[in-house]
Coordinates of C-alpha atoms in Angstrom, one line a residue:
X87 CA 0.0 0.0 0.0
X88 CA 1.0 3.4 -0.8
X89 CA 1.3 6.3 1.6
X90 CA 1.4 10.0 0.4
X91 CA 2.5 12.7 2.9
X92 CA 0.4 16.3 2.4
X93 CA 3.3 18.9 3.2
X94 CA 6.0 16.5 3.6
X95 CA 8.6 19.1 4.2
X96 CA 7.2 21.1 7.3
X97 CA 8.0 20.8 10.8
X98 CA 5.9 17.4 11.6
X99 CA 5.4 16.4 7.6
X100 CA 9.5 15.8 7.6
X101 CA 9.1 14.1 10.5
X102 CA 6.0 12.0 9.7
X103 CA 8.6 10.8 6.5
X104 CA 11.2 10.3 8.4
X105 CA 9.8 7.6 11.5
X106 CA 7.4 6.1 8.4
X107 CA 10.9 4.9 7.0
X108 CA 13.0 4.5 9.5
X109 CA 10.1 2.3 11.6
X110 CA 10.3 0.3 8.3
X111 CA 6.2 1.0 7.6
X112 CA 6.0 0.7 4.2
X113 CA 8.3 -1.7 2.4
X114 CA 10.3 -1.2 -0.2
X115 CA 7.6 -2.0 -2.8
X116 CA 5.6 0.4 -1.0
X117 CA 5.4 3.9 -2.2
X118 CA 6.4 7.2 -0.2
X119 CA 4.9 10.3 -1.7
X120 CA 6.1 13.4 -0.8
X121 CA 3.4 16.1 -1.2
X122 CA 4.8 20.2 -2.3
X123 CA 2.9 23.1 -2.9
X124 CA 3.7 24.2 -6.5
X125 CA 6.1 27.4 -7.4
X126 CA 6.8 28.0 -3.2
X127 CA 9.7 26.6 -1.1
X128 CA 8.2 23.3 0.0
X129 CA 7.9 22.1 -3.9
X130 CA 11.6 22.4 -4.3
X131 CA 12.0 21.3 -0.7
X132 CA 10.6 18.0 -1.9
X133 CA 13.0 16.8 -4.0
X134 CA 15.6 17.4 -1.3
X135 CA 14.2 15.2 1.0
X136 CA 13.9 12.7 -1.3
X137 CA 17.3 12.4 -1.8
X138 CA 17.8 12.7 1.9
X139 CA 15.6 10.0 2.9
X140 CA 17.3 7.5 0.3
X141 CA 20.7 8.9 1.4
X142 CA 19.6 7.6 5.1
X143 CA 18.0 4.6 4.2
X144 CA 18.5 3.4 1.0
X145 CA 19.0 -0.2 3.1
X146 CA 15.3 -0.5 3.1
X147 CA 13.9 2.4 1.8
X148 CA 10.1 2.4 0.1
X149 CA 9.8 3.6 -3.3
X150 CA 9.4 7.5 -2.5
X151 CA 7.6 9.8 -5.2
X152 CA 7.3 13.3 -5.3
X153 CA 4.1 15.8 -6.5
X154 CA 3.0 19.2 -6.6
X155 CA -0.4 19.3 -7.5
X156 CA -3.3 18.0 -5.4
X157 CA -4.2 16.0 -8.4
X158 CA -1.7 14.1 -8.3
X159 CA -1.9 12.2 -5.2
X160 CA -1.8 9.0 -5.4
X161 CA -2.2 6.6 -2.2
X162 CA -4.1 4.2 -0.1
X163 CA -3.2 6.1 3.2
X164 CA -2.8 10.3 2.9
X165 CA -1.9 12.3 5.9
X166 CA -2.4 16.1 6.0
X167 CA 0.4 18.3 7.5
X168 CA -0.4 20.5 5.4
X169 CA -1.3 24.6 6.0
X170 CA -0.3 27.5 8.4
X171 CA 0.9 26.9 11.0
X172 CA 2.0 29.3 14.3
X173 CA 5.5 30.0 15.6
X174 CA 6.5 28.7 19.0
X175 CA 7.5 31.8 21.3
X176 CA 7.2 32.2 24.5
X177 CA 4.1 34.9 25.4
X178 CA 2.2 34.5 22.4
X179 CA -1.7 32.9 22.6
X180 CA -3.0 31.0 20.2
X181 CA -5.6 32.1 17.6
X182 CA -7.8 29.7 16.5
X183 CA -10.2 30.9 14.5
X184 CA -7.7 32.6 12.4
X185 CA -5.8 29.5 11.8
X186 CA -9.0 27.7 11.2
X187 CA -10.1 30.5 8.3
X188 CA -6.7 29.9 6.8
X189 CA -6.2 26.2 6.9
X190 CA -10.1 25.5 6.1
X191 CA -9.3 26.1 2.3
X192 CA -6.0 23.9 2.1
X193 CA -8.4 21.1 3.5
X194 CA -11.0 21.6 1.4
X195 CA -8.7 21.8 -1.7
X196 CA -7.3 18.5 -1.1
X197 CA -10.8 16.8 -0.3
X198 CA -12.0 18.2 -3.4
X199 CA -9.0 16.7 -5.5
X200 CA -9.0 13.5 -3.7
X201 CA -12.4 13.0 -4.0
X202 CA -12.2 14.0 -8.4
X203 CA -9.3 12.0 -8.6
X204 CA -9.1 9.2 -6.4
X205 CA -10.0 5.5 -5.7
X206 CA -12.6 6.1 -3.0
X207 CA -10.9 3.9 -0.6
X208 CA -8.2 6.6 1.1
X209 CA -7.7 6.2 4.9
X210 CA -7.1 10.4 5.4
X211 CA -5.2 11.0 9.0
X212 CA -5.9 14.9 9.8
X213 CA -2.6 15.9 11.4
X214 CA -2.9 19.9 10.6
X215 CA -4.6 22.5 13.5
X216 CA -6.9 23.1 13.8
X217 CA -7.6 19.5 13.5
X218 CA -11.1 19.1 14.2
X219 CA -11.6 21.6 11.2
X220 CA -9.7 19.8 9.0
X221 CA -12.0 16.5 9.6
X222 CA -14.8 18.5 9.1
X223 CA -14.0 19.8 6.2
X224 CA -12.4 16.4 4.7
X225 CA -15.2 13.8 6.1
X226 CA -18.0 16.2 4.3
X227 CA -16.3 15.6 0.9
X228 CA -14.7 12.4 1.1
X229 CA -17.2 10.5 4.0
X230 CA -16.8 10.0 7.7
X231 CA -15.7 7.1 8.2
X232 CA -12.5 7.7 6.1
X233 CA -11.6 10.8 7.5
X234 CA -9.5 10.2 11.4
X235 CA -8.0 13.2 13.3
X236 CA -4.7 12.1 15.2
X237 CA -5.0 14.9 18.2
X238 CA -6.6 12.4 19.7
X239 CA -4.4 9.8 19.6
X240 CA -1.4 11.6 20.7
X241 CA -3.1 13.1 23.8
X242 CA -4.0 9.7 24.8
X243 CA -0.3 8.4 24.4
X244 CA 1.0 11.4 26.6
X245 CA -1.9 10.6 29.2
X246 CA -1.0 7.1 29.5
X247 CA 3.2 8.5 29.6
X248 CA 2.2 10.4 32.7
X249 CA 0.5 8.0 34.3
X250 CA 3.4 5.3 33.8
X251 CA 5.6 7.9 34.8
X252 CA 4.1 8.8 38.6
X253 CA 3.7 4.2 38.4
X254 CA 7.5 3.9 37.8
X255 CA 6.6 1.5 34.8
X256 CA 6.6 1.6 30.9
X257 CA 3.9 3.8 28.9
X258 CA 2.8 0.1 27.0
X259 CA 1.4 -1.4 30.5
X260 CA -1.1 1.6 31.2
X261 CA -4.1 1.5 28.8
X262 CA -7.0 4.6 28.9
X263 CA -8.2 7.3 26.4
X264 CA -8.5 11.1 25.7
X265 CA -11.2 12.1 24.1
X266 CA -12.7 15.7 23.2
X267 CA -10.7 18.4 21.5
X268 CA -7.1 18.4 20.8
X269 CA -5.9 20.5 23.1
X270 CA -7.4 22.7 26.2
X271 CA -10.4 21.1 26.2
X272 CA -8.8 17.1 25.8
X273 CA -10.8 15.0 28.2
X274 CA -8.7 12.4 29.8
X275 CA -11.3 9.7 30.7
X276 CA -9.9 8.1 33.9
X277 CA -12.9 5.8 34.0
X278 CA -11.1 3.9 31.0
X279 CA -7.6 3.8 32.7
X280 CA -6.6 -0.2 33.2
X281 CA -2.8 -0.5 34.7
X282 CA -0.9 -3.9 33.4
X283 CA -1.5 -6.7 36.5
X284 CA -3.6 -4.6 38.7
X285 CA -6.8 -6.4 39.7
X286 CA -9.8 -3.8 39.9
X287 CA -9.2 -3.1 43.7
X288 CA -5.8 -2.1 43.0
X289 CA -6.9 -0.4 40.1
X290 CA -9.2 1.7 42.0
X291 CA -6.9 2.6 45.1
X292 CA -4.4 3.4 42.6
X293 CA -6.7 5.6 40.7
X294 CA -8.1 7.0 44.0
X295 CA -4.1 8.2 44.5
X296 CA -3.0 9.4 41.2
X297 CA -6.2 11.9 41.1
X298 CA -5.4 13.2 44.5
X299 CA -9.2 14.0 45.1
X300 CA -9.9 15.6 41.9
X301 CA -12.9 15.7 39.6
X302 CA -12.6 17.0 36.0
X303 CA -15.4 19.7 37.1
X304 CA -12.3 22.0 37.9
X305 CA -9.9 21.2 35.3
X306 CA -10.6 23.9 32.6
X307 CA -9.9 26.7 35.7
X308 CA -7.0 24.6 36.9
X309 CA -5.9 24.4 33.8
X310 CA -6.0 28.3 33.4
X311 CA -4.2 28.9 36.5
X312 CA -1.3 26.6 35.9
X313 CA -0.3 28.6 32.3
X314 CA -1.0 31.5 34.2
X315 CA 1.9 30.3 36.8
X316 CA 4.0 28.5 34.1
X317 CA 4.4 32.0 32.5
X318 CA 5.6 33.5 35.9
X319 CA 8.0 31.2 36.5
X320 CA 9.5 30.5 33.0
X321 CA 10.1 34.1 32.5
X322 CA 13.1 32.9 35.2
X323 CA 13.8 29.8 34.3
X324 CA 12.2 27.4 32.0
X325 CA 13.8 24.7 33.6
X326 CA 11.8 25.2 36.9
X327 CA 8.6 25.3 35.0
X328 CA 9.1 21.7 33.8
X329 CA 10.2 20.9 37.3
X330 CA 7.1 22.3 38.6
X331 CA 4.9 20.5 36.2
X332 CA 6.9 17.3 37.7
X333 CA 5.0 18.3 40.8
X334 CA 1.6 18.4 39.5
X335 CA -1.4 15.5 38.8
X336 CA -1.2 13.5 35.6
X337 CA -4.3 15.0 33.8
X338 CA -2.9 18.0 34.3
X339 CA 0.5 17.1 33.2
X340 CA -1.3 16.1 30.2
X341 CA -2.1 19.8 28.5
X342 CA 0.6 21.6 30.4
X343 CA 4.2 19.7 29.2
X344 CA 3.1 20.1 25.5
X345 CA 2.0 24.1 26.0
X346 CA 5.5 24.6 28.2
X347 CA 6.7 23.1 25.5
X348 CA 5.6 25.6 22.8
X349 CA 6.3 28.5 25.2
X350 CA 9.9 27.1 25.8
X351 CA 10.2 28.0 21.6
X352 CA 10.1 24.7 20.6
X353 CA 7.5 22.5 18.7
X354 CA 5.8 19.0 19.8
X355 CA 7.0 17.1 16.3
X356 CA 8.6 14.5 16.9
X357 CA 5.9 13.4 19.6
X358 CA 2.9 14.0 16.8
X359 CA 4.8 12.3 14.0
X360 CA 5.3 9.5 16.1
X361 CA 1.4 9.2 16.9
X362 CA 0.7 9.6 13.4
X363 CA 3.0 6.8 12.2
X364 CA 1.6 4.6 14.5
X365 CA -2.2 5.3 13.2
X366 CA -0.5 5.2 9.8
X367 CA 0.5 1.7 10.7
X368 CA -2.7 0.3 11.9
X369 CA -4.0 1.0 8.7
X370 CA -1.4 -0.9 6.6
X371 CA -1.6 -3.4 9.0
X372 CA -4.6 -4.5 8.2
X373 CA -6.3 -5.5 11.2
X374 CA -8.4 -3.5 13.6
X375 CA -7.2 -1.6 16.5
X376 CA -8.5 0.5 18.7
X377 CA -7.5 3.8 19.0
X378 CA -8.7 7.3 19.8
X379 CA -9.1 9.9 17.3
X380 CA -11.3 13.1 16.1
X381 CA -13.9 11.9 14.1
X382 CA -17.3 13.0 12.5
X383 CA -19.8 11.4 14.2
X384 CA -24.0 10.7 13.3
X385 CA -25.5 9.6 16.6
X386 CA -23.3 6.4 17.0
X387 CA -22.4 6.7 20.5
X388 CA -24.7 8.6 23.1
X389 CA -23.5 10.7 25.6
X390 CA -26.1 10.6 29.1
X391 CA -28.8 9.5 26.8
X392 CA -28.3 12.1 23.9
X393 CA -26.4 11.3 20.3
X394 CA -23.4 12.7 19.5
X395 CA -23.6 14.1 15.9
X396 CA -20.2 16.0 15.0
X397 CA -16.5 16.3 15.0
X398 CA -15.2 14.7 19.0
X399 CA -12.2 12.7 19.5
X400 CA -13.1 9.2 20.8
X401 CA -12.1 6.1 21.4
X402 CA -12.9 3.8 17.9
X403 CA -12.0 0.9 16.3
X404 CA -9.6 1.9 13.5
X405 CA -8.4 -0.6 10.3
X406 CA -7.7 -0.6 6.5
X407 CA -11.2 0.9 6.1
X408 CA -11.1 3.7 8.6
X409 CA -13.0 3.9 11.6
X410 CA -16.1 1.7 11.9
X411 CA -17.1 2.1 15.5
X412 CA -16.8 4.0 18.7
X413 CA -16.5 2.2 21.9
X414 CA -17.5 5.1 24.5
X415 CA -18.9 3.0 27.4
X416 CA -21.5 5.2 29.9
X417 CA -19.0 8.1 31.8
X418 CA -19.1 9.3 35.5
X419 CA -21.0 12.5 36.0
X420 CA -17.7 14.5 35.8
X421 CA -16.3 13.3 32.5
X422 CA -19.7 13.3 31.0
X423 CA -19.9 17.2 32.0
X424 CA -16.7 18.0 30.8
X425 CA -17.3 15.6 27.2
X426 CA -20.7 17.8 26.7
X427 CA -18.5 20.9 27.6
X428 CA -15.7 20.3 24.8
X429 CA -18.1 19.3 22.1
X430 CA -19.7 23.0 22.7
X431 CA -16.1 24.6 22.5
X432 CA -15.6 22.4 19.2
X433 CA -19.2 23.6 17.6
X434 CA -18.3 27.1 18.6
X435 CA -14.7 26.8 17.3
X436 CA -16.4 25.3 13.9
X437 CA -18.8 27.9 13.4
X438 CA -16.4 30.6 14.0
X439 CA -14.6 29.3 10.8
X440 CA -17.5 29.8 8.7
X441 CA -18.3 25.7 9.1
X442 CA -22.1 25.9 9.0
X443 CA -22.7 22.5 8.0
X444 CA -20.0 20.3 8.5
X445 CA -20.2 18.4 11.6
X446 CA -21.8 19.4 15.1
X447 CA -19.6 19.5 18.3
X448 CA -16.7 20.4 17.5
X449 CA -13.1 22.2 17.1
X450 CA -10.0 22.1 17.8
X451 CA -6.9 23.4 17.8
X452 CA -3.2 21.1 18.3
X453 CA -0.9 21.8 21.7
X454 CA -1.9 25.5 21.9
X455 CA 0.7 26.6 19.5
X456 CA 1.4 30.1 20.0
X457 CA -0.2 32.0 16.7
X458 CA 0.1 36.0 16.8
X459 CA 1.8 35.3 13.4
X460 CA 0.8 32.8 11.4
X461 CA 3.5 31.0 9.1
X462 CA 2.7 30.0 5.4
X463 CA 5.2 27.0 5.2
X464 CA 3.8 23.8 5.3
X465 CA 4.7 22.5 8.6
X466 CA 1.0 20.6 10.0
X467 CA 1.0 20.7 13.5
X468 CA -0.3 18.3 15.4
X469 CA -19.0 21.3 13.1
X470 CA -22.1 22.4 13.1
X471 CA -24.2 19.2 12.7
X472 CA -23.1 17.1 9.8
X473 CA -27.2 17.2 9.2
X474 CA -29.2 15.0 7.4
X475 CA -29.5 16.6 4.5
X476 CA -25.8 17.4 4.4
X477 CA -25.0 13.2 4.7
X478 CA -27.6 13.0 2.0
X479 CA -25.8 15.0 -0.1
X480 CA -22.6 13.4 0.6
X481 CA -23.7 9.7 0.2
X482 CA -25.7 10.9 -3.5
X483 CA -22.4 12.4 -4.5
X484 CA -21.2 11.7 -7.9
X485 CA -17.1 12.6 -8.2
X486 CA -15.3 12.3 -11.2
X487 CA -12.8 9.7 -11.1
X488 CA -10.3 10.3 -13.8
X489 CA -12.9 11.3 -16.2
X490 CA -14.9 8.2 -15.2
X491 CA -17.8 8.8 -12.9
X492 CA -18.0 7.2 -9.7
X493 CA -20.6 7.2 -6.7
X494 CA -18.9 7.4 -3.4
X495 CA -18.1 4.2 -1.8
X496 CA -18.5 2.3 -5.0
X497 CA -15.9 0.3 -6.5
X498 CA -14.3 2.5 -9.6
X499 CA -14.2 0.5 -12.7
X500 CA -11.4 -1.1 -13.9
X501 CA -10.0 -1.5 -17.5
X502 CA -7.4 -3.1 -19.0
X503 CA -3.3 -2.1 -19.6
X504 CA -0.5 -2.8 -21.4
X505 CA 3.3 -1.7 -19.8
X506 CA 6.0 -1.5 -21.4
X507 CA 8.3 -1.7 -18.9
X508 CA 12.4 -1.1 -20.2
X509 CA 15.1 -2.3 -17.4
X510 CA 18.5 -3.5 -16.8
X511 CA 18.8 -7.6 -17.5
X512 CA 18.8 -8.9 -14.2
X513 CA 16.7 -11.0 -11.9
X514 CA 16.7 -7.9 -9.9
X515 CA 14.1 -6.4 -11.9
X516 CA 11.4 -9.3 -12.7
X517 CA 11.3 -9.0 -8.5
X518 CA 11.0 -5.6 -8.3
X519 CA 8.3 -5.8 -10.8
X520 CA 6.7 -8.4 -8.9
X521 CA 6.9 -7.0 -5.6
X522 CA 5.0 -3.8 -6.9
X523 CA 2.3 -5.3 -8.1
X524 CA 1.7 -7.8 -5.6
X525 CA 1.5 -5.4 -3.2
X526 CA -0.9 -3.3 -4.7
X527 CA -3.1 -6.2 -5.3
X528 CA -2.7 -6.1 -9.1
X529 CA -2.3 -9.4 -10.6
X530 CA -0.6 -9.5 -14.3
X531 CA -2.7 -10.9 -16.5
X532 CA 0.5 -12.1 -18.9
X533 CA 4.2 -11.0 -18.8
X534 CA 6.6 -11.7 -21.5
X535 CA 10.3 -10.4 -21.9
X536 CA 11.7 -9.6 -25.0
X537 CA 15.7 -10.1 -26.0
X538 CA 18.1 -8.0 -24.4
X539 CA 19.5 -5.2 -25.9
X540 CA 22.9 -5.1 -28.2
X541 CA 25.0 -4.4 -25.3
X542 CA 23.4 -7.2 -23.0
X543 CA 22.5 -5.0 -19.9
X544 CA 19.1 -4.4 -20.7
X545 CA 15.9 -5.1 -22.1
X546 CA 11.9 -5.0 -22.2
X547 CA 9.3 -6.7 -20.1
X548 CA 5.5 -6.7 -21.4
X549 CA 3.0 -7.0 -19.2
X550 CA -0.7 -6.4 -19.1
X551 CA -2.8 -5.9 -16.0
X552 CA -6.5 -4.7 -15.2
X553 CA -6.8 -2.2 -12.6
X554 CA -8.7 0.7 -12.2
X555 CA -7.4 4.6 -14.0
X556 CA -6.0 5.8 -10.6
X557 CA -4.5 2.1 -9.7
X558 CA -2.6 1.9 -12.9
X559 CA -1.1 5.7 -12.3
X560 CA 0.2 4.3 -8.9
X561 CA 1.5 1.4 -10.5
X562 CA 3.2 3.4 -13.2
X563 CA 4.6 5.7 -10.8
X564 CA 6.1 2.9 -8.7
X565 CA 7.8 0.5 -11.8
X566 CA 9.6 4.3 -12.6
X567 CA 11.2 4.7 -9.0
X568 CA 12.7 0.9 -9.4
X569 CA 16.3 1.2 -9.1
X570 CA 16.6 -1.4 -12.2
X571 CA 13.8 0.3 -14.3
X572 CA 15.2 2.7 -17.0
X573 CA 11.9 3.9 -18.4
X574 CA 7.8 2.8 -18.6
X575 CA 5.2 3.0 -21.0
X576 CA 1.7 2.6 -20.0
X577 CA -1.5 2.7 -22.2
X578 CA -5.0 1.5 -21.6
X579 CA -5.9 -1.2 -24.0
X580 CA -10.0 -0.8 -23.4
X581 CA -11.6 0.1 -27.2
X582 CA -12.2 3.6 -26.5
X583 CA -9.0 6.0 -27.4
X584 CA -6.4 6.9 -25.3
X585 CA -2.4 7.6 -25.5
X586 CA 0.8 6.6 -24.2
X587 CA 1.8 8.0 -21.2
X588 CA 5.5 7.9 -21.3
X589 CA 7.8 8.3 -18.3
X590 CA 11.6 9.7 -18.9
X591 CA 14.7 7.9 -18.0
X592 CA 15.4 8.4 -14.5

């Protein structure tokens, strides 16, 4: 499977590259594509970490691509780090409805090319703030259930860090969730917390200590108070801020370390391209998982007897389809009160950004990045009821899929091809070939090789395939970047009239 990366070369899109290689995600049939903006710095940025990534890893390296133009990604699995995003400095608060106004028309200018030009089937992780917005804006175009936020995701993993932390143990023996906004108003649902070989008494007595007599009734003013004091102190020394975070409980740790963070003048990216690599990989994988994520949701979980219908991060069930359930058991009064409370701040947060009718609870905004000037690079940082008629119009959709039309969800129609595919003369290549295909789930339908050339070092391989118009680009794209492939020639071999597409020598 193919992943494409929506402004590889930012802060987090460079990073998101980076751990997807050198975790070894995607094979080295797999294809990398590394998504530019025409004409600007990131779209010569692109070809420069390219060669950087192959440079590092050329051991076992996928197949990595580069494009400029929103209609020309190509993949199974598409993360956005893509838009504005806002300078870490210390001081500075974070504007969210301006970001939100700036970012809402990257998203919607992917969605809208994705959903002309693509297979239907894309897994789209929303890594760009405000992140709520951007699923919004993507699961209206392309459909809910393919559209997963990460904020989510990575405030769980640094919920379940603290904890381990004040445990003494490893972050993989404490399970639990976050749910609600990225950010501020993330909801850290103790009720779900489970602690590796603790029975449920021990569970509770430890739960009872780690909480220190808390409800979540008070977070958003404790909250408040500690930034208030984090300022104060850091304005000294920012290494007595952290210190002093040491001394605080682990919800709280939660949203403060990540805001220190950004105050300090640094950014979170490592920590959010490591979340999404790992949502990145449940996909591939192939099996489901459950996760947490922001997601656009139509009454499938209930919330003190009431559906939920908008964007809220949740814990879901997450695999090569997307998300097909949430598993959001009944809440104590107090995480119930403060769920209800960030779905209001995401509706508000949506409507502010001119979101009328994308998806009703939420918004959302990544670890309070500072944003009195907002950047243009591409760097991705970590509404309104999606109503009924707004899902009728989605599922009645009819998108243009290469010139073909498709209805959304429906399998895009597949035709027949001929490659011509010209490589060096070695066993190296035949594998190569194979290896792409196979793991695109393209079968040939015949391959024959023709003599070598005069010199003996090279020659041409015929194959013909069926696949669908966007699955044969991929495929064509993927035989170029072989290191034994000189040049390709694909053409569609159905009786209606269409050209060569050739493909330089590399």
């Amino acid at each position: 499977m193919d992943v494409a990366v929506l402004g590889a070369t930012g802060d987090v899109g460079r990073q998101v590259c980076t751990q997807l290689v050198e975790r070894r995600i995607l094979p080295p049939t797999s294809r990398l594509q590394l998504v530019g903006r025409p004409g600007g710095a990131s779209g010569r940025a692109v070809h420069g970490l390219r060669a950087d990534l192959v440079d590092a890893y050329d051991e076992h390296a996928p197949l990595i691509d580069v494009a400029h133009s929103p209609d020309d990604v190509v993949a199974d699995v598409i993360v956005v780090a893509a838009g504005a995003t806002s300078p870490a400095r210390a001081g500075a608060s974070l504007d969210r409805t301006r970001l939100a106004l700036g970012n809402r028309e990257v998203f919607a200018g992917y969605a809208d090319a994705i959903a002309r030009h693509g297979s239907g089937h894309e897994v789209v992780i929303v890594v760009s703030n405000p992140v709520e917005v951007g699923v919004a804006v993507m699961a209206r175009t392309l459909g809910a259930h393919r559209v997963v936020g990460m904020g989510a995701w990575l405030d769980t993993l640094r919920f379940r860090r603290e904890i381990a932390a004040e445990l003494g143990v490893r972050r993989h023996r404490v399970g639990g969730f976050v749910a609600g906004q990225h950010g501020e108003d993330a909801v850290p649902l103790w009720s779900t917390v489970r602690i590796s070989g603790h029975d449920p008494a021990e569970r509770e007595r430890t739960l009872r200590r780690l909480r220190r007599g808390r409800t979540l009734d008070a977070f958003p003013r404790e909250i408040a108070v500690a930034q208030a004091e984090l300022v104060e102190v850091a304005a000294v020394d920012v290494g007595a801020a952290y210190r002093l975070i040491d001394t605080w409980p682990a919800d709280l740790r939660l949203v403060a370390r990540p805001w220190m963070t950004h105050q300090s003048g640094a950014k979170t990216a490592t920590a959010t391209a490591a979340a999404t690599a790992d949502l990145v990989e449940v996909v591939l994988d192939g099996r489901e998982t459950v996760v947490a994520g922001q997601v656009a949701l139509d009454g499938e979980v209930s919330l003190a007897g009431r559906p939920l219908r908008g964007v809220l991060g949740v814990p879901l069930v997450l695999g090569p389809e997307g998300w097909t359930r949430v598993l959001l058991d009944p809440l104590p009064d107090d995480e119930a009160r403060r769920l209800r409370g960030a779905a209001a701040a995401v509706g508000a947060s949506l409507r502010s950004a001119g979101i009328e009718d994308g998806a009703r609870a939420g918004s959302g905004a990544g670890d309070d990045l500072p944003s009195e000037e907002v950047g243009v690079e591409e760097a991705g940082m970590e509404g309104d009821q999606v109503g009924q008629a707004g899902q009728a119009r989605s599922r009645e959709r009819i998108v243009a899929v290469d010139g073909q039309g498709a209805r959304d969800g429906a399998p895009a129609p597949e035709s027949s091809w001929a490659a011509q595919v010209h490589g060096l003369h070695g066993v190296g290549t035949l594998t190569g070939l194979a290896g792409v295909f196979s793991t695109r789930g393209v079968s040939f339908e015949s391959l024959a090789t023709e003599p070598v050339d005069g010199d003996g070092d090279a020659g041409t391989i015929h194959v013909t395939f069926r696949a669908t118009r966007r699955r044969a680009r991929a495929l064509e794209r993927a035989v170029t970047r072989l290191a034994t492939v000189r040049s390709v020639v694909v053409q569609e071999t159905t009786d209606r009239p269409s050209s060569p597409r050739a493909r330089a020598d590399r």
